[in-house]
C-alpha positions as semicolon CSV with decimal commas, in nm:
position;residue;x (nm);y (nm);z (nm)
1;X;0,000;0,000;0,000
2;X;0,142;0,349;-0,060
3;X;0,006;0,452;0,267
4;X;0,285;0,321;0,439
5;X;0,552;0,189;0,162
6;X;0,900;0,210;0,099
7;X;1,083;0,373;-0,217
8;X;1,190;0,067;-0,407
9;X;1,446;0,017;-0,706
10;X;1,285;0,078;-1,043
11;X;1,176;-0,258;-1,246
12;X;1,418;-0,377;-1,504
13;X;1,301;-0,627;-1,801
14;X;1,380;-1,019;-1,832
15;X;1,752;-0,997;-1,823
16;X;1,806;-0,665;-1,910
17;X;2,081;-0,446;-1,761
18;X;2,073;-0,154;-1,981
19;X;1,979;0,224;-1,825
20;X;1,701;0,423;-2,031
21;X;1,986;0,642;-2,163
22;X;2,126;0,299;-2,347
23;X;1,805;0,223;-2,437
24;X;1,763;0,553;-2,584
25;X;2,096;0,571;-2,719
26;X;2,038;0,248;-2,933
27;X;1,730;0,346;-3,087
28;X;1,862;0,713;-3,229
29;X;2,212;0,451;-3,332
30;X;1,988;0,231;-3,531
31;X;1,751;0,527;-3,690
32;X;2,107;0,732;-3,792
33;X;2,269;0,408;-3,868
34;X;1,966;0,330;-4,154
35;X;1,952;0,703;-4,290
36;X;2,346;0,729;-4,302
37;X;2,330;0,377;-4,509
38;X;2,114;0,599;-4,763
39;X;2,317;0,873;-4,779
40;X;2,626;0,652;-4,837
41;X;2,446;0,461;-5,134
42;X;2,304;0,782;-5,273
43;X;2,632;0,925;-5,284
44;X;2,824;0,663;-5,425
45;X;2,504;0,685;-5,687
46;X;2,585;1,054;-5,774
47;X;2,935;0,978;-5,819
48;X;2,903;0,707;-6,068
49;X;2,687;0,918;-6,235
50;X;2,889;1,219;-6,244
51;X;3,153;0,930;-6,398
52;X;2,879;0,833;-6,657
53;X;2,820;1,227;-6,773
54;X;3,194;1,296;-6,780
55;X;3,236;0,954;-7,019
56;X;2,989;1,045;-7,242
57;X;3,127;1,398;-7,281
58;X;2,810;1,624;-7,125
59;X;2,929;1,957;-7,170
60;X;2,987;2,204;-6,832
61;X;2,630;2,330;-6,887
62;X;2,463;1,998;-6,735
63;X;2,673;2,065;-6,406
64;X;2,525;2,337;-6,232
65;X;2,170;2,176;-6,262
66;X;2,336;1,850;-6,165
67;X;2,458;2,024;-5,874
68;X;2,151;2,195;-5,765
69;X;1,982;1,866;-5,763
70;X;2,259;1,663;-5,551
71;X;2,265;2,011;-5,342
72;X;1,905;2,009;-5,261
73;X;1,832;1,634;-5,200
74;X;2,109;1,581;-4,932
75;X;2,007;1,875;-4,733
76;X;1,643;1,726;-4,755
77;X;1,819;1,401;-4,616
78;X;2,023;1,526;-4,405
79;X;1,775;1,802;-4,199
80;X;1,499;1,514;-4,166
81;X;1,784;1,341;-3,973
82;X;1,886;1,603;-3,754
83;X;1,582;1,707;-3,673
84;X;1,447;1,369;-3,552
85;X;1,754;1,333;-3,359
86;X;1,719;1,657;-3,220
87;X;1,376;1,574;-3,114
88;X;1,450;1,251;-2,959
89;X;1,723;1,381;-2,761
90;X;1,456;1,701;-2,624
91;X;1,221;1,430;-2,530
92;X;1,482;1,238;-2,356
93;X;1,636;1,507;-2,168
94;X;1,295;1,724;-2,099
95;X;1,128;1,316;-1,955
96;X;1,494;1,254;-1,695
97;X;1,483;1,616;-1,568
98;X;1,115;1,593;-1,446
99;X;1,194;1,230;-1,308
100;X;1,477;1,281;-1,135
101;X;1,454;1,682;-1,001
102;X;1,083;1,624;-0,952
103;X;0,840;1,876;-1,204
104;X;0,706;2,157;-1,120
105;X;0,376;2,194;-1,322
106;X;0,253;2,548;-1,327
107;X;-0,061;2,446;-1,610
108;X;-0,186;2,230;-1,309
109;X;-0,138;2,523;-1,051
110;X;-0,335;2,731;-1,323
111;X;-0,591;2,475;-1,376
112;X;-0,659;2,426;-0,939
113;X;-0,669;2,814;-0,959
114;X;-0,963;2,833;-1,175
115;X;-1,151;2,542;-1,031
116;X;-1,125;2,654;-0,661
117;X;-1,257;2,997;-0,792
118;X;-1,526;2,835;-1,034
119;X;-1,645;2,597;-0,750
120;X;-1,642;2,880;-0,445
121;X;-1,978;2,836;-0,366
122;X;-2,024;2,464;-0,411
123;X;-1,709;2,392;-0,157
124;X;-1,880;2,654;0,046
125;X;-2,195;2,424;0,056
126;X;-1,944;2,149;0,069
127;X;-1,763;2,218;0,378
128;X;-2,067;2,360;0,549
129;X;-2,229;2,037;0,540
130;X;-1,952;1,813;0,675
131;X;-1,852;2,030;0,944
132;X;-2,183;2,177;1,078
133;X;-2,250;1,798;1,233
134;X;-1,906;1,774;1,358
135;X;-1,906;2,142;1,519
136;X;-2,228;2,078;1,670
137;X;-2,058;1,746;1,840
138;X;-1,722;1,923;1,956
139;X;-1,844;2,237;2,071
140;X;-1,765;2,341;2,376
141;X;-2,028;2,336;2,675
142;X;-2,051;2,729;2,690
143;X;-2,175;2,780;2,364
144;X;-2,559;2,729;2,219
145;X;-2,510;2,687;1,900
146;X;-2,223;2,652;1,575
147;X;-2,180;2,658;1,284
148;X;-2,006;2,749;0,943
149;X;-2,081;3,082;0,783
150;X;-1,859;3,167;0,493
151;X;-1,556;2,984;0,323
152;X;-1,350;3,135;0,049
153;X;-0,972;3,110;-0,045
154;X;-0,954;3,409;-0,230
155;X;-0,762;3,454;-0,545
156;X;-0,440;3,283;-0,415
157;X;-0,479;2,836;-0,455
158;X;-0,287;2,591;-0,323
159;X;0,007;2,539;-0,525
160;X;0,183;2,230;-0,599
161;X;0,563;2,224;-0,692
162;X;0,813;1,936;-0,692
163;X;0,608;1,653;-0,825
164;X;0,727;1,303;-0,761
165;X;0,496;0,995;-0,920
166;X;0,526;0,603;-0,821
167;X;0,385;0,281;-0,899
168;X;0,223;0,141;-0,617
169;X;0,223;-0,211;-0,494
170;X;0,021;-0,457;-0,254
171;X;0,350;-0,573;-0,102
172;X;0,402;-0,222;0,018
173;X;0,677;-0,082;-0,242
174;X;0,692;0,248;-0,408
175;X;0,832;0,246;-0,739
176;X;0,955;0,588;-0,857
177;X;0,861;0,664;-1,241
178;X;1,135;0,709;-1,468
179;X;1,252;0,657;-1,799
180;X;1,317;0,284;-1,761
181;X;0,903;0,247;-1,605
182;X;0,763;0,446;-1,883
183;X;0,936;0,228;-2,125
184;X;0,866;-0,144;-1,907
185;X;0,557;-0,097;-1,711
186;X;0,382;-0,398;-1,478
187;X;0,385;-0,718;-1,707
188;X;0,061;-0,799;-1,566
189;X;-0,096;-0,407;-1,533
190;X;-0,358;-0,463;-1,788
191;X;-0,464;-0,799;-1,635
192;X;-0,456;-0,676;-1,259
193;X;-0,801;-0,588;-1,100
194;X;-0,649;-0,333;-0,912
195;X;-0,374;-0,036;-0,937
196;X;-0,286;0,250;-0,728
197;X;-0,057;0,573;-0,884
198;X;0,081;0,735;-0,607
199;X;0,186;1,117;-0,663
200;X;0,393;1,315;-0,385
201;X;0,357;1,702;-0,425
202;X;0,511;2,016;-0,221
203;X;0,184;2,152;-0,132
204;X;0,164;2,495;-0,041
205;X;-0,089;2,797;0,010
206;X;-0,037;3,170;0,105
207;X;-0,337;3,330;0,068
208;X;-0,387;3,664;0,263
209;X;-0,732;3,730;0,137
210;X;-0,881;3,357;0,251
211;X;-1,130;3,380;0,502
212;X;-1,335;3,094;0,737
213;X;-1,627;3,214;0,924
214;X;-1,781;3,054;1,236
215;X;-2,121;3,186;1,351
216;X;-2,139;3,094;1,740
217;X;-2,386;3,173;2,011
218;X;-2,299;3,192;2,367
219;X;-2,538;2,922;2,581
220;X;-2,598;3,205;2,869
221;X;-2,725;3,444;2,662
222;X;-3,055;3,421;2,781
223;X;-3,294;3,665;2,557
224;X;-2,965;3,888;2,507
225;X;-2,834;3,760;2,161
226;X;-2,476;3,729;2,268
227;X;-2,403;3,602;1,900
228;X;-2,103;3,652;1,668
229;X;-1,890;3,559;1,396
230;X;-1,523;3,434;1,429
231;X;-1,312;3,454;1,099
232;X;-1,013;3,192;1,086
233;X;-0,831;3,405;0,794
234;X;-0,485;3,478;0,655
235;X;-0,380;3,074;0,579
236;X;-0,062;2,991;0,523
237;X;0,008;2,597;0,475
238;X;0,310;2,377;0,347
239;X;0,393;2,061;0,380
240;X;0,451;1,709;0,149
241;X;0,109;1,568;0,050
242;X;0,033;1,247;-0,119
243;X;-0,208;1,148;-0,370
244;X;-0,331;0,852;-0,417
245;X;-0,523;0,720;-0,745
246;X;-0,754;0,422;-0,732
247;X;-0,834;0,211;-1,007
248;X;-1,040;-0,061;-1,028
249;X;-1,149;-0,264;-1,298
250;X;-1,514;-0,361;-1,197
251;X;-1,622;0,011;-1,266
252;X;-1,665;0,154;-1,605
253;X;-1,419;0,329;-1,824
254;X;-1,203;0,516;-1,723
255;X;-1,187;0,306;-1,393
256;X;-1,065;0,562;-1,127
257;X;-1,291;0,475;-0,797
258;X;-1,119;0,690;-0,558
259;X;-0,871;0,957;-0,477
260;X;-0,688;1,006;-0,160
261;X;-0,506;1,219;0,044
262;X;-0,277;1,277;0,333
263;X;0,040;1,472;0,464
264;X;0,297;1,273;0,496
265;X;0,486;1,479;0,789
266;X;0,293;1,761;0,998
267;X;0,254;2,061;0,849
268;X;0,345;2,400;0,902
269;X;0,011;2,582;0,962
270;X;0,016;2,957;1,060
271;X;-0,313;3,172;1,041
272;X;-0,494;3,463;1,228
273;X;-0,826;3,424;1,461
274;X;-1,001;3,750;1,525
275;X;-1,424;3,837;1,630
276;X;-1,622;4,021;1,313
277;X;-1,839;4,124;1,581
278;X;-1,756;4,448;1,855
279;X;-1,884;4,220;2,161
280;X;-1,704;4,198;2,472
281;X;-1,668;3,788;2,566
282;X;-1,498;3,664;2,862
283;X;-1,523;3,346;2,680
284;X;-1,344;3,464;2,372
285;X;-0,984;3,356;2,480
286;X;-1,095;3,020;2,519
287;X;-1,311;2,997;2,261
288;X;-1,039;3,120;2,067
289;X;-0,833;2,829;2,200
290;X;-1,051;2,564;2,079
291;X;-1,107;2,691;1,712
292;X;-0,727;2,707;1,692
293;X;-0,648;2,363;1,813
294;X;-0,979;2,220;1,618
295;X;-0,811;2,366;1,278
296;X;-0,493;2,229;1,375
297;X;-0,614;1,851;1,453
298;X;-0,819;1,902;1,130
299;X;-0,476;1,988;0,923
300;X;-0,255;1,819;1,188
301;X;-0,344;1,532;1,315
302;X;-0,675;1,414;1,095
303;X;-0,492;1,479;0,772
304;X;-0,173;1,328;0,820
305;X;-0,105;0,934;0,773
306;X;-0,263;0,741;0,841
307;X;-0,542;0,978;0,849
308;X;-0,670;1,084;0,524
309;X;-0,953;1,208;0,298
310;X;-1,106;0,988;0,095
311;X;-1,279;1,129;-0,231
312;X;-1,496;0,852;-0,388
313;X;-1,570;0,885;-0,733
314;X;-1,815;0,604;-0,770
315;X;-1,976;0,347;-0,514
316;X;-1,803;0,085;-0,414
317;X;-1,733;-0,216;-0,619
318;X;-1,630;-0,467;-0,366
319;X;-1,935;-0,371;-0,107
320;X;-2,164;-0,370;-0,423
321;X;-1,978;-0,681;-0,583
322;X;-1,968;-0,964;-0,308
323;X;-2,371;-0,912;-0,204
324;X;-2,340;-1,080;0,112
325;X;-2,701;-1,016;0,304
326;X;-2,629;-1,294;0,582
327;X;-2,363;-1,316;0,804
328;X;-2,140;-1,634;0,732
329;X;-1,919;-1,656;1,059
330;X;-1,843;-1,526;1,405
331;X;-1,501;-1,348;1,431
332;X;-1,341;-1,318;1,786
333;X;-1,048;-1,056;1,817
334;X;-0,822;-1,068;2,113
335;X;-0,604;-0,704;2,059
336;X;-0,312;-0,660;2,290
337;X;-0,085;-0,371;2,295
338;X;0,135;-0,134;2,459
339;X;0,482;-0,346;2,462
340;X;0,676;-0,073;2,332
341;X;0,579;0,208;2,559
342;X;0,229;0,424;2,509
343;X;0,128;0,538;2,236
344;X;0,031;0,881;2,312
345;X;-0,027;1,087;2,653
346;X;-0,362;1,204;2,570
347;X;-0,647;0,927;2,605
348;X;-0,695;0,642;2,345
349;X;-0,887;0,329;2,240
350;X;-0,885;0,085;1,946
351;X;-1,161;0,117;1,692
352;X;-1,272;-0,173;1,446
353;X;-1,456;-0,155;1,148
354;X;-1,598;-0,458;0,944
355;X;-1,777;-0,321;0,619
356;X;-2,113;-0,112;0,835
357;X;-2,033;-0,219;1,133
358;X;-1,816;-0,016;1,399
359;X;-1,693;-0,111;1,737
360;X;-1,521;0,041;1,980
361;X;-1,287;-0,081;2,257
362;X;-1,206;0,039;2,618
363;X;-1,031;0,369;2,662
364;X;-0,724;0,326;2,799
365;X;-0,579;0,605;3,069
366;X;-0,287;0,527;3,227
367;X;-0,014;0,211;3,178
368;X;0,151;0,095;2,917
369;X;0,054;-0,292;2,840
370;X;-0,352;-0,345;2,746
371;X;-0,549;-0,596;2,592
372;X;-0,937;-0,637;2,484
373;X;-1,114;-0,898;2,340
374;X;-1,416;-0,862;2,101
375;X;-1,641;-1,058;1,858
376;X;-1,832;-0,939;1,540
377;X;-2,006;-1,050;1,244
378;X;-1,827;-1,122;0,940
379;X;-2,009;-1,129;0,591
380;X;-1,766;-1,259;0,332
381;X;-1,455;-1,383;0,421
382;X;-1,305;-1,258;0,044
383;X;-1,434;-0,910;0,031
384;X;-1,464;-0,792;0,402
385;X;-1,211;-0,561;0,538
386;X;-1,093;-0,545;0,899
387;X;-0,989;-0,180;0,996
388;X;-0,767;-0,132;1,310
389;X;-0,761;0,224;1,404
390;X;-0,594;0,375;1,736
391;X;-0,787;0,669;1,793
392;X;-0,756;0,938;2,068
393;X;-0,919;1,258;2,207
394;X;-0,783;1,554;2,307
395;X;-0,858;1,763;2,614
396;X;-1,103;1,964;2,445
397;X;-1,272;1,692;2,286
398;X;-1,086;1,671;1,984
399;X;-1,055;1,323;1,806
400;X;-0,835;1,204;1,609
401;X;-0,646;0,891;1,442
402;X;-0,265;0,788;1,570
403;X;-0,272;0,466;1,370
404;X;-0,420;0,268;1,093
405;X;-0,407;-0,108;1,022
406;X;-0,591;-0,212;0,714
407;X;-0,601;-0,617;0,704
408;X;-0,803;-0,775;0,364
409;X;-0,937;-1,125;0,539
410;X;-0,879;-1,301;0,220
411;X;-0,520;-1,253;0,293
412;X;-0,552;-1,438;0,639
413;X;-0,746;-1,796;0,494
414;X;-0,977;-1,793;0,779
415;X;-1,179;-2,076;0,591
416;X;-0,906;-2,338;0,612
417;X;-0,761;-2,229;0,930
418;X;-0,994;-2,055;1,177
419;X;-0,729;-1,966;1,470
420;X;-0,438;-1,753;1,380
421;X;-0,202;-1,456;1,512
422;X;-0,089;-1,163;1,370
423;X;0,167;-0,867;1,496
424;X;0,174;-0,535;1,332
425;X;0,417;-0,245;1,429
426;X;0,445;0,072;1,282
427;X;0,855;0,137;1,226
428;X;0,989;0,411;1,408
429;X;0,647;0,484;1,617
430;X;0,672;0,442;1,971
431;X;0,372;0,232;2,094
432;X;0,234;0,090;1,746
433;X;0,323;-0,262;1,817
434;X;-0,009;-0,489;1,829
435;X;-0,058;-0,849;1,884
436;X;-0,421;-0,993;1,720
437;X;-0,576;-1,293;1,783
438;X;-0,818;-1,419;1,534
439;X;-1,087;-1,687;1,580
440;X;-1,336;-1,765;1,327
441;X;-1,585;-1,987;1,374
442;X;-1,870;-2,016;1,092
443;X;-2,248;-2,003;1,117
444;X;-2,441;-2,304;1,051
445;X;-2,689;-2,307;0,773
446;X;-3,107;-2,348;0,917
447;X;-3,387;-2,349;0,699
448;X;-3,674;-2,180;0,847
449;X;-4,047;-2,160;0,718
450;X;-4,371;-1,993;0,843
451;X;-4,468;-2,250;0,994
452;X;-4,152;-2,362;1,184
453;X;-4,211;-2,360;1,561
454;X;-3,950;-2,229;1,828
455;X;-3,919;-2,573;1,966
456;X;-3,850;-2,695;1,597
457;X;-3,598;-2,419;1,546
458;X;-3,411;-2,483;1,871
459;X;-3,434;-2,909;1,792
460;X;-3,285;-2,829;1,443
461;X;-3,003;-2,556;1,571
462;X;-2,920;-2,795;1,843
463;X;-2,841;-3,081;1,589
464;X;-2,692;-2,891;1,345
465;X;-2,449;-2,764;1,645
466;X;-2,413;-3,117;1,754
467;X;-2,289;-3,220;1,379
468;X;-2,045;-2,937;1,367
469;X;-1,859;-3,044;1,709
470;X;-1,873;-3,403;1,573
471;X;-1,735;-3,273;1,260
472;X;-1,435;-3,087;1,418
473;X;-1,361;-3,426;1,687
474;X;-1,361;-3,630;1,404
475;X;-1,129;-3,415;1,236
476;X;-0,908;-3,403;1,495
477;X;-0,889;-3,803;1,616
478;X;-0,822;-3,804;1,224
């Protein structure tokens, strides 16, 4: 996964050991090699025939026409020749420069400038509706109400600058694109059901005339309307991002299902926080407090990996694809963690997630070593998804992710063998280290009609459970 992979040597072909530059090099050698071979023969041509003229005693008359034709056809030949070569040789140098001092694209800087100012009011609308909810949830206990008033980055975008673009594989490499890529790609890309392009940007954004507006009203006001606006304005952001491009071939053409993105390192975030509104608020340095730290978890802490955004682009094939509408086993987690010191001072808990369904585990306040044990219901043991998150809150209420674990249960062959452990570890994070135990055990199959009674149903679950523990002792005297 690129989420978490590590920069990997670029792919060479079956046994071959030349750079792109050789590559290169022999291609222009063969196209000069077959044009010289003309030029040789047609001179030799022109020669004999100058030969044949002199023989025959041509008087000086036919030479300047025979001149003007030799003239003109080998600078025909000869410009066709360095031209191409001249071309091939831009196309070569212009392709290594932006792979190996990373591109700068200015048209795609252009092209974000126009859509962010185009779409102002739709990611007005856009923002407004995911954050009102999660305002609403966070807000502090002194205020009535919140929510988002205005939104606008001005004429100054985000920029992007540097760009860096890698294949991305399920064994957790990152293979840079170069010349030698763009010339060998995957042998089995346009078989595979799924590919990721991973693209690492300098993002940046300075942007004096951006403005965020929080309308908030203070819970003791009573029938006074102590109500006012709070701008968030004067953004200035940079920091590595990472894109990440989904495809999948069980959607239509052109079979992108999802982009992604993070920070891969925290930010530097700087803006100002000032009241629209002349209103005297002893609550305003506080309040002023929590809108800071709640735009810095947002840009800080939610949006760097593991946390992410997620923009989906169509539904989902795999949820839509496997159709599972009964549960077809029981799976038992026992999660134990802490061995390598805690994970962070503020107070955190392990989240699952299993396709819809969401648990959550004890919070854990103090100590190191923990462990919790949990069952839930698994659908499809080759499309469901188990999702380990460490999550943790803040003192003033602010959540966010520390770690992710993403674990396909194909890739575990619960079918075959039901009781397994797994340890995952996050390198060079203090407290990541987990040890899972898994422990599937599948649902028996009843057939149940109108007019089955409950002491039928409990006769016929009771025998089908007896026949699955004399199933497994069989199996094991075996």
């Amino acid at each position: 996964m690129a989420e978490a992979g590590k920069t990997a040597p670029s792919p060479s072909p079956k046994d071959a050991k030349e750079s792109p530059s050789v590559n290169m090099a022999e291609d222009m050698k063969a196209f000069r090699g077959k044009h010289y071979f003309r030029l040789v023969v047609s001179t030799a041509g022109f020669v004999v025939l100058a030969w044949i003229f002199g023989r025959i005693g041509f008087g000086i008359v036919w030479l300047a026409p025979f001149l003007v034709l030799v003239f003109s056809w080998w600078n025909r030949t000869s410009s066709e020749i360095l031209e191409t070569t001249a071309r091939l040789a831009d196309v070569q140098a212009r392709r290594e420069r932006a792979f190996q001092n990373a591109e700068t694209a200015e048209w795609l800087n252009f092209i974000v400038n126009r859509w962010c100012v185009f779409s102002d009011s739709s990611i007005l609308s856009l923002i407004k509706t995911s954050l009102d909810p999660l305002l609403e949830y966070y807000k502090p206990t002194f205020l009535e109400s919140i929510e988002v008033e205005d939104f606008t980055l001005g004429s100054r975008t985000p920029y992007f600058k540097y760009i860096e673009c890698f294949d991305s594989f399920e064994d957790n490499r990152k293979i840079k694109a170069s010349e030698l890529a763009m010339r060998f790609p995957p042998s089995d890309l346009s078989r595979t059901p799924k590919y990721k392009a991973v693209m690492d940007v300098d993002l940046g954004l300075a942007s004096p005339d951006s403005k965020f507006v929080i309308r908030v009203k203070i819970a003791k006001a009573a029938l006074l309307d102590l109500s006012t606006d709070i701008a968030v304005e004067d953004f200035h952001i940079n920091g590595k991002m990472q894109f990440v491009f989904s495809f999948n071939r069980n959607i239509p053409f052109p079979h992108l299902a999802a982009i992604s993105l993070c920070f891969l390192e925290e930010p530097e975030v700087e803006f100002n926080i000032r009241l629209l509104k002349a209103v005297q608020l002893m609550e305003f340095p506080l309040l002023k407090s929590w809108v800071a730290n709640l735009v810095n978890d947002c840009l800080k802490l939610s949006l760097v990996d593991p946390g992410r955004l997620t923009i989906p682009l169509c539904d989902d094939p795999d949820v839509l694809g496997h159709g599972a509408q009964y549960g077809c086993g029981i799976l038992t987690l026992t999660i134990e963690g802490g061995y390598d010191g805690r994970l962070t001072d503020d107070v955190h808990w392990c989240a699952l997630t299993l396709g819809e369904q969401k648990r959550q585990l004890k919070e854990i306040h103090h100590g190191d070593e923990w462990s919790d044990k949990i069952s839930i219901l698994v659908y499809s043991l080759t499309y469901d998804k188990l999702i380990l998150k460490m999550k943790a809150k803040r003192k003033l209420g602010n959540k966010y992710t520390v770690l992710e674990y993403q674990i396909p249960l194909a890739r575990l062959g619960l079918d075959t063998n039901g009781d397994q452990e797994e340890v995952f570890e996050k390198s060079r994070q203090r407290g990541s280290k987990m040890k899972v135990s898994f422990e599937y055990a599948p649902l028996p199959v009843i057939n149940i009609t109108n007019e089955t009674t409950e002491e039928d149903f409990q006769k016929n679950y009771l025998d089908k459970m007896k026949d699955e523990e004399n199933n497994n002792s069989e199996g094991i005297r075996l």
